[in-house]
Amino acid sequence: MFIQKIAIWLSLGSLTFASAIPPSAVVVERQAATTTLVPDGQCTNGPRTRSCWSNGFSIATDFDAKAPPAGKTVTYNLKITNTTVNPDENGPRPGMLINDQYPGPLIRASWGDTLIINVENKMQDNGTGIHWHGIRQLNTCQQDGVGGVTECPIAPGKTRTYVFKCTQFGTSWYHSHWSAQYGEGVLGTIIIDGPATANYDEDLGTVPLTDWYYQPAFELNEVAQHSQTGPPLPDNILVNGKMKNRNGGGQYFKMTVTKNKKYRIRLINTAVDNVFHVSMDGHPFTVITSDFVPIKPFVTDQLTLAIGQRYDVIINANQTSGNYWMRVGVGTQCGGNNILNAGLQIGAILHYADAPDAEPTTTGVTLSTACDDETNLVPFVPNTVPQSVVTDFNEELSLNNDPQVPENDYLFRWTIDGSTQIVDWNRPSLKVALDGSDDYGANANLYQIPTRDNWYLWHIANRSPIPIPHPIHLHGHDFYILGSGTGNWDGTTNGLTFQNPTRRDTATLPGGGYLLIAFPADNPGVWVMHCHIAWHASQGLSVQFLERKAEIAGAIGNIDEFNKGCGEWNEYWIPGNHPYNQTDSGL
Ligand SMILES: *[C@@H]1O[C@H](CO)[C@@H](O)[C@H](O)[C@H]1NC(C)=O
Ligand SMILES: *[C@@H]1O[C@H](CO)[C@@H](O)[C@H](O)[C@H]1NC(C)=O
Ligand SMILES: *[C@@H]1O[C@H](CO)[C@@H](O)[C@H](O)[C@H]1NC(C)=O
Ligand SMILES: *[C@@H]1O[C@H](CO)[C@@H](O)[C@H](O)[C@H]1NC(C)=O
Ligand SMILES: [Cu+2]
């Protein structure tokens, strides 16, 4: 029976490529949902065969277990400068950009490739460091880009080379993890080409969505840290770095399609504070990923994206030729944006190539205003989480906040188990661990996960009197979502999902509720887990997982670049040598 399946697969494969068949012949569609678990070499990736990749690798491959071995090496140079920025033409404001563009350049490679990325800090008065969001960094913890945790920041005038293998495929972004710096513009998007769970003709690429502020992020970070009424509101929303402003200037981002083709669109929430809702008038989304995880395709007319989350969707450009709104709305139940009262359509334009250019007049769905995650996300390659994880390894991470007091200038701090994360840029945890020390500092919020391949369950309980949701992002792993809800978890397995739960790297901890996530200790290193609302990360809402400490040195190998970076940083970050101080968590 198994053999038979292989035989059918192979014959389909050779049908597609047999030279006797003229190009105009009907091509056999191979949707992932009908493929066997046996990928073959004759089936290569194309518009009708997106489930295929290369010999031995397909959408059915467990990408935790293997990635194509002999990929290309792809190199990028990123230069970060202190400059001005004016994406919606409201007027220039100070900003920090990568290669003088916002968003920064797209980084694109294929599954199994090795990326080499040189990051040069051309700023005078800030450190930096780039995190490759969602990238597993298997045995390469020192490439994770988190100053004070996996590296010393990159000092002004210095360059750091990051090297890592693309063991996953799909869509993501990269951003500065150094204090509030990504809010200044230090971010860009990532595509790792690979197979997919549904077919499409063309890739329209990444569509990052962000909130946008007219004041520099470092200024607003100070305001937010001392505010008694929450952080300041953003002024606009950008779709791929563009939007009209409230005075009529600026441009909408435009995607051009050819009638009757199917397109892949890669949606990413790269915001500082906002949850987004997205829909496309007349063009429902077939959703094929949650973060880097291929899922069983489902169709919906709108999606919710918390910060850090990604959904790849396919649309069919089969409507009357014209211009259609891609609508973007804010999860106003947990935040706001000043642009919402400007009477402007927020979004982007889907433009059919054979139609005249015009602003759309289309109508569409009413967008939700909620801040809950999507449900219905079923990983294509199934996994089972052992039920024993609930009894063996349950540990509560209790989220709260310190009271604000006038003596401390009303400084606002989140706490986890009573402690606020503050990193020491001169003494990253990875260095402390490699030196064989256990002194991570008073505010490291560090939890050990010592046992190889054991599953660990983290019960994050939102016990703060400020009952807002938080997008929780984990480095070095995807996690599996066993459950979440409002109120308290009852501590039992009732209602939890162990068979093929949703798997991703960013999930929402509900306001006044709980989130239960599990992952196996299969990647030695030190990994942060933090709220991706930039203000909250700055206010200390994060922990570090020290995973299999004794095995880290052997797993990660060469640390020359890491040591060079710390040498350069420690020479720079000394009292009196820099005009500004660390005022937040450092993350
Ligand atoms: C950026 O430039 C401004 C204006 O010259 C300066 O005040 C600020 O310190 C610079 N910041 C960095 C990070 O170099
Ligand atoms: C357009 O494509 C969608 C999705 O593939 C399909 O459900 C719908 O029936 C098509 N509509 C037309 C007018 O062909
Ligand atoms: C930074 O901290 C040092 C040492 O605590 C202090 O002397 C200096 O005034 C601070 N600088 C700023 C800009 O606050
Ligand atoms: C980074 O530079 C900005 C000005 O460009 C400044 O406001 C901020 O304090 C600096 N941060 C640190 C930690 O040096
Ligand atoms: Cu948060």
PDB file of N, CA and C in Angstrom, residues 498-573:
ATOM      1  N   PHE A 498      -3.442  18.622  22.465  1.00  0.00           N
ATOM      2  CA  PHE A 498      -2.136  17.953  22.405  1.00  0.00           C
ATOM      3  C   PHE A 498      -1.860  17.380  21.018  1.00  0.00           C
ATOM      4  N   GLN A 499      -2.965  17.042  20.297  1.00  0.00           N
ATOM      5  CA  GLN A 499      -2.825  16.496  18.947  1.00  0.00           C
ATOM      6  C   GLN A 499      -2.725  17.640  17.964  1.00  0.00           C
ATOM      7  N   ASN A 500      -1.560  17.811  17.380  1.00  0.00           N
ATOM      8  CA  ASN A 500      -1.335  18.833  16.353  1.00  0.00           C
ATOM      9  C   ASN A 500      -1.885  20.214  16.721  1.00  0.00           C
ATOM     10  N   PRO A 501      -1.446  20.758  17.836  1.00  0.00           N
ATOM     11  CA  PRO A 501      -1.883  22.107  18.192  1.00  0.00           C
ATOM     12  C   PRO A 501      -1.298  23.154  17.253  1.00  0.00           C
ATOM     13  N   THR A 502      -1.862  24.335  17.280  1.00  0.00           N
ATOM     14  CA  THR A 502      -1.300  25.455  16.521  1.00  0.00           C
ATOM     15  C   THR A 502       0.135  25.664  16.949  1.00  0.00           C
ATOM     16  N   ARG A 503       0.973  25.869  15.957  1.00  0.00           N
ATOM     17  CA  ARG A 503       2.407  26.013  16.184  1.00  0.00           C
ATOM     18  C   ARG A 503       2.845  27.310  15.526  1.00  0.00           C
ATOM     19  N   ARG A 504       3.566  28.138  16.245  1.00  0.00           N
ATOM     20  CA  ARG A 504       4.053  29.387  15.663  1.00  0.00           C
ATOM     21  C   ARG A 504       5.086  29.997  16.595  1.00  0.00           C
ATOM     22  N   ASP A 505       5.552  31.223  16.318  1.00  0.00           N
ATOM     23  CA  ASP A 505       6.534  31.833  17.219  1.00  0.00           C
ATOM     24  C   ASP A 505       6.002  33.047  17.953  1.00  0.00           C
ATOM     25  N   THR A 506       4.770  33.471  17.650  1.00  0.00           N
ATOM     26  CA  THR A 506       4.179  34.616  18.334  1.00  0.00           C
ATOM     27  C   THR A 506       2.700  34.345  18.575  1.00  0.00           C
ATOM     28  N   ALA A 507       2.253  34.462  19.826  1.00  0.00           N
ATOM     29  CA  ALA A 507       0.845  34.221  20.138  1.00  0.00           C
ATOM     30  C   ALA A 507       0.398  35.195  21.219  1.00  0.00           C
ATOM     31  N   THR A 508      -0.900  35.463  21.232  1.00  0.00           N
ATOM     32  CA  THR A 508      -1.420  36.481  22.131  1.00  0.00           C
ATOM     33  C   THR A 508      -1.825  35.907  23.481  1.00  0.00           C
ATOM     34  N   LEU A 509      -1.274  36.506  24.531  1.00  0.00           N
ATOM     35  CA  LEU A 509      -1.716  36.252  25.903  1.00  0.00           C
ATOM     36  C   LEU A 509      -2.933  37.148  26.117  1.00  0.00           C
ATOM     37  N   PRO A 510      -4.121  36.549  26.317  1.00  0.00           N
ATOM     38  CA  PRO A 510      -5.320  37.382  26.432  1.00  0.00           C
ATOM     39  C   PRO A 510      -5.277  38.299  27.660  1.00  0.00           C
ATOM     40  N   GLY A 511      -5.936  39.444  27.567  1.00  0.00           N
ATOM     41  CA  GLY A 511      -6.055  40.351  28.705  1.00  0.00           C
ATOM     42  C   GLY A 511      -6.745  39.627  29.858  1.00  0.00           C
ATOM     43  N   GLY A 512      -6.178  39.698  31.060  1.00  0.00           N
ATOM     44  CA  GLY A 512      -6.773  39.023  32.206  1.00  0.00           C
ATOM     45  C   GLY A 512      -6.886  37.521  32.034  1.00  0.00           C
ATOM     46  N   GLY A 513      -6.067  36.928  31.206  1.00  0.00           N
ATOM     47  CA  GLY A 513      -6.215  35.505  30.938  1.00  0.00           C
ATOM     48  C   GLY A 513      -4.910  34.747  31.023  1.00  0.00           C
ATOM     49  N   TYR A 514      -4.844  33.662  30.277  1.00  0.00           N
ATOM     50  CA  TYR A 514      -3.657  32.808  30.330  1.00  0.00           C
ATOM     51  C   TYR A 514      -3.323  32.267  28.948  1.00  0.00           C
ATOM     52  N   LEU A 515      -2.076  31.843  28.818  1.00  0.00           N
ATOM     53  CA  LEU A 515      -1.593  31.228  27.588  1.00  0.00           C
ATOM     54  C   LEU A 515      -0.712  30.060  28.008  1.00  0.00           C
ATOM     55  N   LEU A 516      -0.956  28.901  27.414  1.00  0.00           N
ATOM     56  CA  LEU A 516      -0.165  27.705  27.730  1.00  0.00           C
ATOM     57  C   LEU A 516       0.598  27.283  26.489  1.00  0.00           C
ATOM     58  N   ILE A 517       1.921  27.368  26.567  1.00  0.00           N
ATOM     59  CA  ILE A 517       2.737  27.011  25.411  1.00  0.00           C
ATOM     60  C   ILE A 517       3.778  25.977  25.817  1.00  0.00           C
ATOM     61  N   ALA A 518       4.113  25.096  24.881  1.00  0.00           N
ATOM     62  CA  ALA A 518       5.091  24.046  25.161  1.00  0.00           C
ATOM     63  C   ALA A 518       6.070  23.949  24.006  1.00  0.00           C
ATOM     64  N   PHE A 519       7.290  23.588  24.324  1.00  0.00           N
ATOM     65  CA  PHE A 519       8.273  23.297  23.277  1.00  0.00           C
ATOM     66  C   PHE A 519       9.349  22.391  23.855  1.00  0.00           C
ATOM     67  N   PRO A 520      10.005  21.610  22.981  1.00  0.00           N
ATOM     68  CA  PRO A 520      11.041  20.703  23.462  1.00  0.00           C
ATOM     69  C   PRO A 520      12.399  21.394  23.528  1.00  0.00           C
ATOM     70  N   ALA A 521      13.231  20.951  24.455  1.00  0.00           N
ATOM     71  CA  ALA A 521      14.574  21.521  24.604  1.00  0.00           C
ATOM     72  C   ALA A 521      15.491  20.888  23.565  1.00  0.00           C
ATOM     73  N   ASP A 522      15.365  21.383  22.310  1.00  0.00           N
ATOM     74  CA  ASP A 522      16.144  20.779  21.218  1.00  0.00           C
ATOM     75  C   ASP A 522      17.102  21.781  20.571  1.00  0.00           C
ATOM     76  N   ASN A 523      17.411  22.867  21.274  1.00  0.00           N
ATOM     77  CA  ASN A 523      18.273  23.892  20.676  1.00  0.00           C
ATOM     78  C   ASN A 523      19.080  24.604  21.772  1.00  0.00           C
ATOM     79  N   PRO A 524      20.249  24.058  22.116  1.00  0.00           N
ATOM     80  CA  PRO A 524      21.027  24.639  23.216  1.00  0.00           C
ATOM     81  C   PRO A 524      21.340  26.118  22.964  1.00  0.00           C
ATOM     82  N   GLY A 525      21.160  26.944  23.998  1.00  0.00           N
ATOM     83  CA  GLY A 525      21.433  28.366  23.842  1.00  0.00           C
ATOM     84  C   GLY A 525      20.705  29.154  24.900  1.00  0.00           C
ATOM     85  N   VAL A 526      20.673  30.466  24.721  1.00  0.00           N
ATOM     86  CA  VAL A 526      19.866  31.299  25.600  1.00  0.00           C
ATOM     87  C   VAL A 526      18.936  32.116  24.724  1.00  0.00           C
ATOM     88  N   TRP A 527      17.661  31.990  25.025  1.00  0.00           N
ATOM     89  CA  TRP A 527      16.620  32.511  24.131  1.00  0.00           C
ATOM     90  C   TRP A 527      15.671  33.402  24.915  1.00  0.00           C
ATOM     91  N   VAL A 528      15.391  34.573  24.378  1.00  0.00           N
ATOM     92  CA  VAL A 528      14.426  35.422  25.071  1.00  0.00           C
ATOM     93  C   VAL A 528      13.010  35.094  24.626  1.00  0.00           C
ATOM     94  N   MET A 529      12.077  35.332  25.529  1.00  0.00           N
ATOM     95  CA  MET A 529      10.650  35.310  25.204  1.00  0.00           C
ATOM     96  C   MET A 529      10.106  36.616  25.751  1.00  0.00           C
ATOM     97  N   HIS A 530       9.458  37.393  24.881  1.00  0.00           N
ATOM     98  CA  HIS A 530       9.074  38.738  25.318  1.00  0.00           C
ATOM     99  C   HIS A 530       7.783  39.180  24.661  1.00  0.00           C
ATOM    100  N   CYS A 531       7.184  40.191  25.252  1.00  0.00           N
ATOM    101  CA  CYS A 531       6.053  40.827  24.604  1.00  0.00           C
ATOM    102  C   CYS A 531       6.596  41.629  23.436  1.00  0.00           C
ATOM    103  N   HIS A 532       5.921  41.547  22.273  1.00  0.00           N
ATOM    104  CA  HIS A 532       6.432  42.256  21.102  1.00  0.00           C
ATOM    105  C   HIS A 532       5.874  43.662  20.953  1.00  0.00           C
ATOM    106  N   ILE A 533       5.066  44.125  21.890  1.00  0.00           N
ATOM    107  CA  ILE A 533       4.758  45.551  21.913  1.00  0.00           C
ATOM    108  C   ILE A 533       6.057  46.230  22.348  1.00  0.00           C
ATOM    109  N   ALA A 534       6.622  47.059  21.477  1.00  0.00           N
ATOM    110  CA  ALA A 534       7.982  47.562  21.725  1.00  0.00           C
ATOM    111  C   ALA A 534       8.068  48.279  23.066  1.00  0.00           C
ATOM    112  N   TRP A 535       7.013  49.031  23.417  1.00  0.00           N
ATOM    113  CA  TRP A 535       7.054  49.745  24.704  1.00  0.00           C
ATOM    114  C   TRP A 535       7.129  48.751  25.857  1.00  0.00           C
ATOM    115  N   HIS A 536       6.396  47.648  25.730  1.00  0.00           N
ATOM    116  CA  HIS A 536       6.370  46.678  26.827  1.00  0.00           C
ATOM    117  C   HIS A 536       7.697  45.934  26.939  1.00  0.00           C
ATOM    118  N   ALA A 537       8.318  45.634  25.796  1.00  0.00           N
ATOM    119  CA  ALA A 537       9.645  45.003  25.842  1.00  0.00           C
ATOM    120  C   ALA A 537      10.612  45.944  26.556  1.00  0.00           C
ATOM    121  N   SER A 538      10.532  47.228  26.247  1.00  0.00           N
ATOM    122  CA  SER A 538      11.389  48.209  26.925  1.00  0.00           C
ATOM    123  C   SER A 538      11.081  48.299  28.414  1.00  0.00           C
ATOM    124  N   GLN A 539       9.812  48.078  28.766  1.00  0.00           N
ATOM    125  CA  GLN A 539       9.405  48.167  30.175  1.00  0.00           C
ATOM    126  C   GLN A 539       9.609  46.843  30.911  1.00  0.00           C
ATOM    127  N   GLY A 540      10.338  45.921  30.300  1.00  0.00           N
ATOM    128  CA  GLY A 540      10.802  44.746  31.030  1.00  0.00           C
ATOM    129  C   GLY A 540       9.996  43.480  30.899  1.00  0.00           C
ATOM    130  N   LEU A 541       9.026  43.448  29.952  1.00  0.00           N
ATOM    131  CA  LEU A 541       8.152  42.274  29.864  1.00  0.00           C
ATOM    132  C   LEU A 541       8.835  41.153  29.068  1.00  0.00           C
ATOM    133  N   SER A 542       9.782  40.477  29.707  1.00  0.00           N
ATOM    134  CA  SER A 542      10.454  39.371  29.027  1.00  0.00           C
ATOM    135  C   SER A 542      11.181  38.458  30.005  1.00  0.00           C
ATOM    136  N   VAL A 543      11.485  37.275  29.493  1.00  0.00           N
ATOM    137  CA  VAL A 543      12.285  36.304  30.251  1.00  0.00           C
ATOM    138  C   VAL A 543      13.362  35.758  29.311  1.00  0.00           C
ATOM    139  N   GLN A 544      14.310  35.036  29.897  1.00  0.00           N
ATOM    140  CA  GLN A 544      15.309  34.316  29.103  1.00  0.00           C
ATOM    141  C   GLN A 544      15.224  32.845  29.480  1.00  0.00           C
ATOM    142  N   PHE A 545      15.318  31.989  28.469  1.00  0.00           N
ATOM    143  CA  PHE A 545      15.412  30.559  28.726  1.00  0.00           C
ATOM    144  C   PHE A 545      16.849  30.119  28.461  1.00  0.00           C
ATOM    145  N   LEU A 546      17.480  29.582  29.489  1.00  0.00           N
ATOM    146  CA  LEU A 546      18.831  29.038  29.329  1.00  0.00           C
ATOM    147  C   LEU A 546      18.678  27.548  29.083  1.00  0.00           C
ATOM    148  N   GLU A 547      18.924  27.166  27.838  1.00  0.00           N
ATOM    149  CA  GLU A 547      18.594  25.815  27.398  1.00  0.00           C
ATOM    150  C   GLU A 547      19.847  24.948  27.309  1.00  0.00           C
ATOM    151  N   ARG A 548      19.894  23.906  28.121  1.00  0.00           N
ATOM    152  CA  ARG A 548      20.988  22.916  28.104  1.00  0.00           C
ATOM    153  C   ARG A 548      22.361  23.594  28.142  1.00  0.00           C
ATOM    154  N   LYS A 549      22.535  24.328  29.231  1.00  0.00           N
ATOM    155  CA  LYS A 549      23.729  25.167  29.396  1.00  0.00           C
ATOM    156  C   LYS A 549      25.032  24.432  29.095  1.00  0.00           C
ATOM    157  N   ALA A 550      25.158  23.227  29.634  1.00  0.00           N
ATOM    158  CA  ALA A 550      26.434  22.508  29.514  1.00  0.00           C
ATOM    159  C   ALA A 550      26.765  22.182  28.061  1.00  0.00           C
ATOM    160  N   GLU A 551      25.733  22.145  27.208  1.00  0.00           N
ATOM    161  CA  GLU A 551      25.954  21.735  25.816  1.00  0.00           C
ATOM    162  C   GLU A 551      26.114  22.921  24.867  1.00  0.00           C
ATOM    163  N   ILE A 552      25.959  24.143  25.371  1.00  0.00           N
ATOM    164  CA  ILE A 552      25.934  25.299  24.455  1.00  0.00           C
ATOM    165  C   ILE A 552      27.257  25.456  23.709  1.00  0.00           C
ATOM    166  N   ALA A 553      28.358  25.431  24.436  1.00  0.00           N
ATOM    167  CA  ALA A 553      29.658  25.680  23.795  1.00  0.00           C
ATOM    168  C   ALA A 553      29.894  24.697  22.651  1.00  0.00           C
ATOM    169  N   GLY A 554      29.615  23.432  22.892  1.00  0.00           N
ATOM    170  CA  GLY A 554      29.809  22.416  21.859  1.00  0.00           C
ATOM    171  C   GLY A 554      28.867  22.610  20.687  1.00  0.00           C
ATOM    172  N   ALA A 555      27.631  23.042  20.978  1.00  0.00           N
ATOM    173  CA  ALA A 555      26.629  23.187  19.919  1.00  0.00           C
ATOM    174  C   ALA A 555      26.940  24.375  19.011  1.00  0.00           C
ATOM    175  N   ILE A 556      27.337  25.506  19.567  1.00  0.00           N
ATOM    176  CA  ILE A 556      27.417  26.723  18.740  1.00  0.00           C
ATOM    177  C   ILE A 556      28.783  26.917  18.085  1.00  0.00           C
ATOM    178  N   GLY A 557      29.793  26.208  18.563  1.00  0.00           N
ATOM    179  CA  GLY A 557      31.081  26.250  17.862  1.00  0.00           C
ATOM    180  C   GLY A 557      31.760  27.610  17.926  1.00  0.00           C
ATOM    181  N   ASN A 558      32.134  28.112  16.757  1.00  0.00           N
ATOM    182  CA  ASN A 558      32.981  29.303  16.660  1.00  0.00           C
ATOM    183  C   ASN A 558      32.320  30.558  17.252  1.00  0.00           C
ATOM    184  N   ILE A 559      33.026  31.197  18.176  1.00  0.00           N
ATOM    185  CA  ILE A 559      32.490  32.440  18.750  1.00  0.00           C
ATOM    186  C   ILE A 559      33.474  33.610  18.576  1.00  0.00           C
ATOM    187  N   ASP A 560      34.313  33.537  17.553  1.00  0.00           N
ATOM    188  CA  ASP A 560      35.264  34.630  17.293  1.00  0.00           C
ATOM    189  C   ASP A 560      34.542  35.967  17.080  1.00  0.00           C
ATOM    190  N   GLU A 561      33.487  35.928  16.259  1.00  0.00           N
ATOM    191  CA  GLU A 561      32.766  37.168  15.945  1.00  0.00           C
ATOM    192  C   GLU A 561      32.085  37.721  17.207  1.00  0.00           C
ATOM    193  N   PHE A 562      31.542  36.799  17.988  1.00  0.00           N
ATOM    194  CA  PHE A 562      30.916  37.170  19.269  1.00  0.00           C
ATOM    195  C   PHE A 562      31.949  37.858  20.173  1.00  0.00           C
ATOM    196  N   ASN A 563      33.121  37.256  20.295  1.00  0.00           N
ATOM    197  CA  ASN A 563      34.154  37.833  21.162  1.00  0.00           C
ATOM    198  C   ASN A 563      34.652  39.175  20.636  1.00  0.00           C
ATOM    199  N   LYS A 564      34.811  39.260  19.319  1.00  0.00           N
ATOM    200  CA  LYS A 564      35.244  40.532  18.716  1.00  0.00           C
ATOM    201  C   LYS A 564      34.219  41.630  19.033  1.00  0.00           C
ATOM    202  N   GLY A 565      32.917  41.275  18.888  1.00  0.00           N
ATOM    203  CA  GLY A 565      31.854  42.248  19.166  1.00  0.00           C
ATOM    204  C   GLY A 565      31.893  42.729  20.610  1.00  0.00           C
ATOM    205  N   CYS A 566      32.131  41.809  21.537  1.00  0.00           N
ATOM    206  CA  CYS A 566      32.166  42.218  22.946  1.00  0.00           C
ATOM    207  C   CYS A 566      33.393  43.081  23.229  1.00  0.00           C
ATOM    208  N   GLY A 567      34.505  42.746  22.591  1.00  0.00           N
ATOM    209  CA  GLY A 567      35.699  43.583  22.755  1.00  0.00           C
ATOM    210  C   GLY A 567      35.417  45.008  22.304  1.00  0.00           C
ATOM    211  N   GLU A 568      34.786  45.139  21.130  1.00  0.00           N
ATOM    212  CA  GLU A 568      34.517  46.478  20.579  1.00  0.00           C
ATOM    213  C   GLU A 568      33.491  47.233  21.420  1.00  0.00           C
ATOM    214  N   TRP A 569      32.466  46.518  21.863  1.00  0.00           N
ATOM    215  CA  TRP A 569      31.429  47.171  22.660  1.00  0.00           C
ATOM    216  C   TRP A 569      31.983  47.631  24.014  1.00  0.00           C
ATOM    217  N   ASN A 570      32.752  46.763  24.647  1.00  0.00           N
ATOM    218  CA  ASN A 570      33.260  47.103  25.981  1.00  0.00           C
ATOM    219  C   ASN A 570      34.240  48.270  25.943  1.00  0.00           C
ATOM    220  N   GLU A 571      34.856  48.461  24.789  1.00  0.00           N
ATOM    221  CA  GLU A 571      35.712  49.635  24.624  1.00  0.00           C
ATOM    222  C   GLU A 571      34.886  50.909  24.472  1.00  0.00           C
ATOM    223  N   TYR A 572      33.709  50.753  23.874  1.00  0.00           N
ATOM    224  CA  TYR A 572      32.852  51.917  23.606  1.00  0.00           C
ATOM    225  C   TYR A 572      31.943  52.253  24.792  1.00  0.00           C
ATOM    226  N   TRP A 573      31.282  51.254  25.352  1.00  0.00           N
ATOM    227  CA  TRP A 573      30.232  51.528  26.350  1.00  0.00           C
ATOM    228  C   TRP A 573      30.860  51.627  27.740  1.00  0.00           C
TER     229      TRP A 573
END
